[in-house]
């Protein structure tokens, strides 16, 4: 079993149903409403069209996973690729009630509660701006928000940072760039004041140098 999911083998596939044999339960028939959610995975994190019949989803002999305690409640499910963490705290006294480090320990022993490092994302940009203000920039300083290609000596390939919506504002004041979290402004700002200077400056706020990349990706908080 993986994360409480029961393995099953597909015995027969009809037009809109499938008969499966579930471990520790026996034969179960899956109706169409418990199958039709499935989609074939396509490149670039896309999924195929909705299936029209069960044979597009399952084939006799397939090993699948299910959840449910009775034949009537059995559901066909997918072992998740994404993993997350859960910290449950008692609001009365702050005591930790439970820690869940992932979907299944035997599938992945990496504990996402105690071992994972959280990526601060855009929450890190104010520290880059603080370094720039100490270098003479002001909230009214203008920096270009436009595509940029970083191709420097020692790099395996060129780096092309992007905006989340792939739209650019052109020349923009830093106060507006920070409000709208403009990625390319942060990269240009860090390049202007110097990567080494920024790297050293942000450690004043308690950041561990060992976790900070010593390059321009730091502007976008790509921490080690």
PDB file of C-alpha atoms in Angstrom:
ATOM      1  CA  UNK A   1       0.000   0.000   0.000  1.00  0.00           C
ATOM      2  CA  UNK A   2       1.092   3.577  -0.666  1.00  0.00           C
ATOM      3  CA  UNK A   3      -0.223   6.256   1.656  1.00  0.00           C
ATOM      4  CA  UNK A   4      -3.257   4.160   2.566  1.00  0.00           C
ATOM      5  CA  UNK A   5      -4.171   3.490  -1.078  1.00  0.00           C
ATOM      6  CA  UNK A   6      -5.118  -0.112  -1.924  1.00  0.00           C
ATOM      7  CA  UNK A   7      -3.631  -1.679  -5.055  1.00  0.00           C
ATOM      8  CA  UNK A   8      -6.035  -3.348  -7.478  1.00  0.00           C
ATOM      9  CA  UNK A   9      -5.813  -5.171 -10.803  1.00  0.00           C
ATOM     10  CA  UNK A  10      -8.146  -4.525 -13.725  1.00  0.00           C
ATOM     11  CA  UNK A  11      -9.971  -7.735 -14.680  1.00  0.00           C
ATOM     12  CA  UNK A  12     -12.409  -6.510 -17.326  1.00  0.00           C
ATOM     13  CA  UNK A  13     -13.168  -3.261 -19.144  1.00  0.00           C
ATOM     14  CA  UNK A  14     -16.598  -2.567 -20.655  1.00  0.00           C
ATOM     15  CA  UNK A  15     -17.893   0.518 -22.460  1.00  0.00           C
ATOM     16  CA  UNK A  16     -18.579   2.583 -19.341  1.00  0.00           C
ATOM     17  CA  UNK A  17     -17.490   0.363 -16.448  1.00  0.00           C
ATOM     18  CA  UNK A  18     -14.495  -1.614 -15.255  1.00  0.00           C
ATOM     19  CA  UNK A  19     -14.289  -4.652 -13.032  1.00  0.00           C
ATOM     20  CA  UNK A  20     -11.306  -4.708 -10.703  1.00  0.00           C
ATOM     21  CA  UNK A  21      -9.954  -6.960  -7.993  1.00  0.00           C
ATOM     22  CA  UNK A  22      -9.058  -4.961  -4.903  1.00  0.00           C
ATOM     23  CA  UNK A  23      -6.571  -6.275  -2.395  1.00  0.00           C
ATOM     24  CA  UNK A  24      -8.227  -7.494   0.827  1.00  0.00           C
ATOM     25  CA  UNK A  25     -11.679  -6.782  -0.619  1.00  0.00           C
ATOM     26  CA  UNK A  26     -12.325  -8.826  -3.742  1.00  0.00           C
ATOM     27  CA  UNK A  27     -14.126  -7.931  -6.982  1.00  0.00           C
ATOM     28  CA  UNK A  28     -15.509  -4.422  -7.376  1.00  0.00           C
ATOM     29  CA  UNK A  29     -17.218  -2.749 -10.325  1.00  0.00           C
ATOM     30  CA  UNK A  30     -16.284   0.869 -11.008  1.00  0.00           C
ATOM     31  CA  UNK A  31     -19.103   2.870 -12.650  1.00  0.00           C
ATOM     32  CA  UNK A  32     -18.428   5.586 -15.197  1.00  0.00           C
ATOM     33  CA  UNK A  33     -18.752   8.425 -12.661  1.00  0.00           C
ATOM     34  CA  UNK A  34     -15.753   7.006 -10.819  1.00  0.00           C
ATOM     35  CA  UNK A  35     -13.664   6.705 -13.996  1.00  0.00           C
ATOM     36  CA  UNK A  36     -14.469   9.715 -16.161  1.00  0.00           C
ATOM     37  CA  UNK A  37     -12.255  12.119 -14.178  1.00  0.00           C
ATOM     38  CA  UNK A  38      -9.088  10.490 -15.548  1.00  0.00           C
ATOM     39  CA  UNK A  39      -7.097  12.252 -18.262  1.00  0.00           C
ATOM     40  CA  UNK A  40      -4.016  11.190 -20.197  1.00  0.00           C
ATOM     41  CA  UNK A  41      -0.984  13.342 -19.379  1.00  0.00           C
ATOM     42  CA  UNK A  42       0.436  15.429 -22.220  1.00  0.00           C
ATOM     43  CA  UNK A  43       3.707  17.368 -22.481  1.00  0.00           C
ATOM     44  CA  UNK A  44       4.091  20.811 -20.871  1.00  0.00           C
ATOM     45  CA  UNK A  45       1.889  19.890 -17.885  1.00  0.00           C
ATOM     46  CA  UNK A  46      -1.246  19.614 -20.033  1.00  0.00           C
ATOM     47  CA  UNK A  47      -3.904  16.911 -20.049  1.00  0.00           C
ATOM     48  CA  UNK A  48      -5.802  15.215 -22.863  1.00  0.00           C
ATOM     49  CA  UNK A  49      -9.512  15.599 -23.669  1.00  0.00           C
ATOM     50  CA  UNK A  50     -12.166  13.949 -21.514  1.00  0.00           C
ATOM     51  CA  UNK A  51     -12.451  10.196 -22.206  1.00  0.00           C
ATOM     52  CA  UNK A  52     -15.502   8.808 -24.013  1.00  0.00           C
ATOM     53  CA  UNK A  53     -15.222   5.218 -22.837  1.00  0.00           C
ATOM     54  CA  UNK A  54     -13.492   3.174 -20.161  1.00  0.00           C
ATOM     55  CA  UNK A  55     -11.014   1.593 -22.597  1.00  0.00           C
ATOM     56  CA  UNK A  56      -9.361   5.011 -22.998  1.00  0.00           C
ATOM     57  CA  UNK A  57      -8.543   4.930 -19.273  1.00  0.00           C
ATOM     58  CA  UNK A  58      -7.893   1.314 -18.301  1.00  0.00           C
ATOM     59  CA  UNK A  59      -6.761  -1.921 -19.897  1.00  0.00           C
ATOM     60  CA  UNK A  60      -7.173  -5.455 -18.619  1.00  0.00           C
ATOM     61  CA  UNK A  61      -4.145  -6.315 -16.473  1.00  0.00           C
ATOM     62  CA  UNK A  62      -3.446  -2.734 -15.353  1.00  0.00           C
ATOM     63  CA  UNK A  63      -2.427  -2.274 -11.720  1.00  0.00           C
ATOM     64  CA  UNK A  64      -4.197   0.737 -10.252  1.00  0.00           C
ATOM     65  CA  UNK A  65      -4.753   2.263  -6.806  1.00  0.00           C
ATOM     66  CA  UNK A  66      -8.019   2.757  -4.975  1.00  0.00           C
ATOM     67  CA  UNK A  67      -9.375   4.267  -1.773  1.00  0.00           C
ATOM     68  CA  UNK A  68     -12.447   3.210   0.193  1.00  0.00           C
ATOM     69  CA  UNK A  69     -13.377   0.731   2.909  1.00  0.00           C
ATOM     70  CA  UNK A  70     -16.321  -0.975   1.195  1.00  0.00           C
ATOM     71  CA  UNK A  71     -17.114  -2.105  -2.363  1.00  0.00           C
ATOM     72  CA  UNK A  72     -19.669   0.706  -2.685  1.00  0.00           C
ATOM     73  CA  UNK A  73     -17.232   3.400  -1.558  1.00  0.00           C
ATOM     74  CA  UNK A  74     -14.188   2.279  -3.594  1.00  0.00           C
ATOM     75  CA  UNK A  75     -12.774   5.073  -5.760  1.00  0.00           C
ATOM     76  CA  UNK A  76     -10.182   4.845  -8.526  1.00  0.00           C
ATOM     77  CA  UNK A  77      -7.409   7.307  -7.602  1.00  0.00           C
ATOM     78  CA  UNK A  78      -3.976   8.399  -8.748  1.00  0.00           C
ATOM     79  CA  UNK A  79      -0.820   8.267  -6.649  1.00  0.00           C
ATOM     80  CA  UNK A  80       0.012  11.995  -6.394  1.00  0.00           C
ATOM     81  CA  UNK A  81       3.226  13.344  -7.865  1.00  0.00           C
ATOM     82  CA  UNK A  82       3.044  16.561  -5.836  1.00  0.00           C
ATOM     83  CA  UNK A  83       3.959  16.359  -2.153  1.00  0.00           C
ATOM     84  CA  UNK A  84       3.350  18.798   0.656  1.00  0.00           C
ATOM     85  CA  UNK A  85       3.698  19.189   4.401  1.00  0.00           C
ATOM     86  CA  UNK A  86       1.260  19.729   7.251  1.00  0.00           C
ATOM     87  CA  UNK A  87       1.881  21.227  10.685  1.00  0.00           C
ATOM     88  CA  UNK A  88      -1.118  20.996  13.027  1.00  0.00           C
ATOM     89  CA  UNK A  89      -0.994  23.249  16.094  1.00  0.00           C
ATOM     90  CA  UNK A  90      -3.395  23.437  19.042  1.00  0.00           C
ATOM     91  CA  UNK A  91      -4.686  27.052  19.059  1.00  0.00           C
ATOM     92  CA  UNK A  92      -5.175  26.943  22.835  1.00  0.00           C
ATOM     93  CA  UNK A  93      -1.556  26.444  23.840  1.00  0.00           C
ATOM     94  CA  UNK A  94       0.484  26.292  20.632  1.00  0.00           C
ATOM     95  CA  UNK A  95       1.377  22.636  21.118  1.00  0.00           C
ATOM     96  CA  UNK A  96       2.248  20.731  17.943  1.00  0.00           C
ATOM     97  CA  UNK A  97      -0.438  18.086  17.485  1.00  0.00           C
ATOM     98  CA  UNK A  98       0.810  16.491  14.274  1.00  0.00           C
ATOM     99  CA  UNK A  99       3.512  16.792  11.629  1.00  0.00           C
ATOM    100  CA  UNK A 100       3.042  15.239   8.201  1.00  0.00           C
ATOM    101  CA  UNK A 101       6.181  15.338   6.083  1.00  0.00           C
ATOM    102  CA  UNK A 102       4.786  13.889   2.861  1.00  0.00           C
ATOM    103  CA  UNK A 103       2.275  11.549   1.269  1.00  0.00           C
ATOM    104  CA  UNK A 104       3.934   8.258   2.177  1.00  0.00           C
ATOM    105  CA  UNK A 105       7.140   7.587   4.119  1.00  0.00           C
ATOM    106  CA  UNK A 106       8.015   4.463   2.152  1.00  0.00           C
ATOM    107  CA  UNK A 107       7.577   6.330  -1.140  1.00  0.00           C
ATOM    108  CA  UNK A 108       9.748   9.259  -0.028  1.00  0.00           C
ATOM    109  CA  UNK A 109      11.617   9.525   3.259  1.00  0.00           C
ATOM    110  CA  UNK A 110      12.267  13.241   2.780  1.00  0.00           C
ATOM    111  CA  UNK A 111      10.431  15.090   5.576  1.00  0.00           C
ATOM    112  CA  UNK A 112       9.017  18.287   4.105  1.00  0.00           C
ATOM    113  CA  UNK A 113       8.281  19.707   7.559  1.00  0.00           C
ATOM    114  CA  UNK A 114      11.741  19.395   9.104  1.00  0.00           C
ATOM    115  CA  UNK A 115      14.063  19.118   6.086  1.00  0.00           C
ATOM    116  CA  UNK A 116      12.619  21.306   3.342  1.00  0.00           C
ATOM    117  CA  UNK A 117      13.727  24.922   2.937  1.00  0.00           C
ATOM    118  CA  UNK A 118      10.922  27.323   2.144  1.00  0.00           C
ATOM    119  CA  UNK A 119      11.433  29.499  -0.922  1.00  0.00           C
ATOM    120  CA  UNK A 120      10.488  33.083   0.067  1.00  0.00           C
ATOM    121  CA  UNK A 121       9.765  34.066  -3.528  1.00  0.00           C
ATOM    122  CA  UNK A 122       8.911  37.740  -3.989  1.00  0.00           C
ATOM    123  CA  UNK A 123       9.022  38.228  -0.224  1.00  0.00           C
ATOM    124  CA  UNK A 124      12.808  38.382  -0.613  1.00  0.00           C
ATOM    125  CA  UNK A 125      12.801  41.365  -2.995  1.00  0.00           C
ATOM    126  CA  UNK A 126      12.561  44.042  -0.262  1.00  0.00           C
ATOM    127  CA  UNK A 127      15.983  42.930   1.004  1.00  0.00           C
ATOM    128  CA  UNK A 128      17.459  43.496  -2.464  1.00  0.00           C
ATOM    129  CA  UNK A 129      15.791  46.917  -2.563  1.00  0.00           C
ATOM    130  CA  UNK A 130      17.166  47.734   0.899  1.00  0.00           C
ATOM    131  CA  UNK A 131      20.664  46.968  -0.385  1.00  0.00           C
ATOM    132  CA  UNK A 132      20.048  49.257  -3.372  1.00  0.00           C
ATOM    133  CA  UNK A 133      18.801  52.108  -1.190  1.00  0.00           C
ATOM    134  CA  UNK A 134      21.994  51.877   0.859  1.00  0.00           C
ATOM    135  CA  UNK A 135      23.862  52.249  -2.434  1.00  0.00           C
ATOM    136  CA  UNK A 136      22.111  55.499  -3.333  1.00  0.00           C
ATOM    137  CA  UNK A 137      18.950  54.385  -5.125  1.00  0.00           C
ATOM    138  CA  UNK A 138      15.642  55.880  -3.964  1.00  0.00           C
ATOM    139  CA  UNK A 139      11.979  54.882  -4.371  1.00  0.00           C
ATOM    140  CA  UNK A 140      11.831  57.416  -7.231  1.00  0.00           C
ATOM    141  CA  UNK A 141      14.784  55.895  -9.123  1.00  0.00           C
ATOM    142  CA  UNK A 142      13.834  54.577 -12.553  1.00  0.00           C
ATOM    143  CA  UNK A 143      14.855  51.101 -13.714  1.00  0.00           C
ATOM    144  CA  UNK A 144      13.925  49.383 -16.984  1.00  0.00           C
ATOM    145  CA  UNK A 145      11.361  46.585 -16.878  1.00  0.00           C
ATOM    146  CA  UNK A 146      12.072  44.753 -20.135  1.00  0.00           C
ATOM    147  CA  UNK A 147      13.416  41.357 -21.274  1.00  0.00           C
ATOM    148  CA  UNK A 148      17.019  40.635 -20.341  1.00  0.00           C
ATOM    149  CA  UNK A 149      19.461  37.853 -21.163  1.00  0.00           C
ATOM    150  CA  UNK A 150      22.260  37.060 -18.702  1.00  0.00           C
ATOM    151  CA  UNK A 151      25.104  35.293 -20.484  1.00  0.00           C
ATOM    152  CA  UNK A 152      28.301  35.699 -18.489  1.00  0.00           C
ATOM    153  CA  UNK A 153      31.586  33.822 -18.296  1.00  0.00           C
ATOM    154  CA  UNK A 154      31.328  30.576 -16.374  1.00  0.00           C
ATOM    155  CA  UNK A 155      27.625  30.049 -17.083  1.00  0.00           C
ATOM    156  CA  UNK A 156      26.608  26.778 -18.736  1.00  0.00           C
ATOM    157  CA  UNK A 157      23.806  28.518 -20.615  1.00  0.00           C
ATOM    158  CA  UNK A 158      22.195  31.925 -20.896  1.00  0.00           C
ATOM    159  CA  UNK A 159      19.607  32.852 -18.264  1.00  0.00           C
ATOM    160  CA  UNK A 160      16.397  34.569 -19.366  1.00  0.00           C
ATOM    161  CA  UNK A 161      14.409  35.641 -16.288  1.00  0.00           C
ATOM    162  CA  UNK A 162      10.736  36.328 -16.959  1.00  0.00           C
ATOM    163  CA  UNK A 163       7.729  38.114 -15.535  1.00  0.00           C
ATOM    164  CA  UNK A 164       4.899  35.874 -14.361  1.00  0.00           C
ATOM    165  CA  UNK A 165       2.476  37.355 -16.909  1.00  0.00           C
ATOM    166  CA  UNK A 166       5.152  37.958 -19.570  1.00  0.00           C
ATOM    167  CA  UNK A 167       4.192  41.652 -19.745  1.00  0.00           C
ATOM    168  CA  UNK A 168       6.629  44.523 -19.317  1.00  0.00           C
ATOM    169  CA  UNK A 169       6.212  48.071 -18.001  1.00  0.00           C
ATOM    170  CA  UNK A 170       9.262  49.713 -19.571  1.00  0.00           C
ATOM    171  CA  UNK A 171      10.968  52.421 -17.455  1.00  0.00           C
ATOM    172  CA  UNK A 172       9.398  52.223 -13.998  1.00  0.00           C
ATOM    173  CA  UNK A 173      10.021  53.830 -10.610  1.00  0.00           C
ATOM    174  CA  UNK A 174      11.276  51.477  -7.922  1.00  0.00           C
ATOM    175  CA  UNK A 175       8.291  52.210  -5.685  1.00  0.00           C
ATOM    176  CA  UNK A 176       5.972  50.897  -8.404  1.00  0.00           C
ATOM    177  CA  UNK A 177       8.254  48.017  -9.331  1.00  0.00           C
ATOM    178  CA  UNK A 178       8.235  46.768  -5.741  1.00  0.00           C
ATOM    179  CA  UNK A 179       4.461  47.133  -5.409  1.00  0.00           C
ATOM    180  CA  UNK A 180       3.957  45.052  -8.557  1.00  0.00           C
ATOM    181  CA  UNK A 181       6.857  42.688  -7.797  1.00  0.00           C
ATOM    182  CA  UNK A 182       8.615  43.166 -11.138  1.00  0.00           C
ATOM    183  CA  UNK A 183      11.154  40.375 -11.521  1.00  0.00           C
ATOM    184  CA  UNK A 184      13.280  41.971 -14.209  1.00  0.00           C
ATOM    185  CA  UNK A 185      13.621  45.209 -12.260  1.00  0.00           C
ATOM    186  CA  UNK A 186      14.949  43.227  -9.278  1.00  0.00           C
ATOM    187  CA  UNK A 187      17.496  41.477 -11.486  1.00  0.00           C
ATOM    188  CA  UNK A 188      18.659  44.757 -13.067  1.00  0.00           C
ATOM    189  CA  UNK A 189      18.782  46.424  -9.656  1.00  0.00           C
ATOM    190  CA  UNK A 190      20.978  43.697  -8.206  1.00  0.00           C
ATOM    191  CA  UNK A 191      23.195  43.785 -11.287  1.00  0.00           C
ATOM    192  CA  UNK A 192      23.607  47.540 -10.882  1.00  0.00           C
ATOM    193  CA  UNK A 193      24.691  47.421  -7.226  1.00  0.00           C
ATOM    194  CA  UNK A 194      26.721  44.239  -7.614  1.00  0.00           C
ATOM    195  CA  UNK A 195      25.930  40.647  -6.787  1.00  0.00           C
ATOM    196  CA  UNK A 196      28.681  40.312  -4.176  1.00  0.00           C
ATOM    197  CA  UNK A 197      27.512  43.467  -2.393  1.00  0.00           C
ATOM    198  CA  UNK A 198      23.895  42.232  -2.319  1.00  0.00           C
ATOM    199  CA  UNK A 199      24.962  38.772  -1.171  1.00  0.00           C
ATOM    200  CA  UNK A 200      26.870  40.233   1.780  1.00  0.00           C
ATOM    201  CA  UNK A 201      24.276  42.896   2.586  1.00  0.00           C
ATOM    202  CA  UNK A 202      21.291  40.565   3.041  1.00  0.00           C
ATOM    203  CA  UNK A 203      23.164  38.520   5.649  1.00  0.00           C
ATOM    204  CA  UNK A 204      22.623  41.494   8.004  1.00  0.00           C
ATOM    205  CA  UNK A 205      19.051  40.270   8.300  1.00  0.00           C
ATOM    206  CA  UNK A 206      20.027  36.805   9.499  1.00  0.00           C
ATOM    207  CA  UNK A 207      20.181  34.932   6.196  1.00  0.00           C
ATOM    208  CA  UNK A 208      22.723  32.112   6.070  1.00  0.00           C
ATOM    209  CA  UNK A 209      25.233  32.625   3.252  1.00  0.00           C
ATOM    210  CA  UNK A 210      25.372  28.879   2.695  1.00  0.00           C
ATOM    211  CA  UNK A 211      21.741  29.008   1.574  1.00  0.00           C
ATOM    212  CA  UNK A 212      22.129  32.019  -0.713  1.00  0.00           C
ATOM    213  CA  UNK A 213      23.189  31.590  -4.359  1.00  0.00           C
ATOM    214  CA  UNK A 214      26.082  33.891  -5.163  1.00  0.00           C
ATOM    215  CA  UNK A 215      24.624  35.027  -8.494  1.00  0.00           C
ATOM    216  CA  UNK A 216      21.762  37.085  -9.901  1.00  0.00           C
ATOM    217  CA  UNK A 217      19.155  34.389  -9.213  1.00  0.00           C
ATOM    218  CA  UNK A 218      19.261  35.687  -5.643  1.00  0.00           C
ATOM    219  CA  UNK A 219      17.166  38.656  -6.852  1.00  0.00           C
ATOM    220  CA  UNK A 220      14.288  36.210  -7.381  1.00  0.00           C
ATOM    221  CA  UNK A 221      14.982  34.281  -4.155  1.00  0.00           C
ATOM    222  CA  UNK A 222      16.162  31.061  -5.783  1.00  0.00           C
ATOM    223  CA  UNK A 223      17.676  29.895  -2.507  1.00  0.00           C
ATOM    224  CA  UNK A 224      19.843  26.784  -2.201  1.00  0.00           C
TER     225      UNK A 224
END
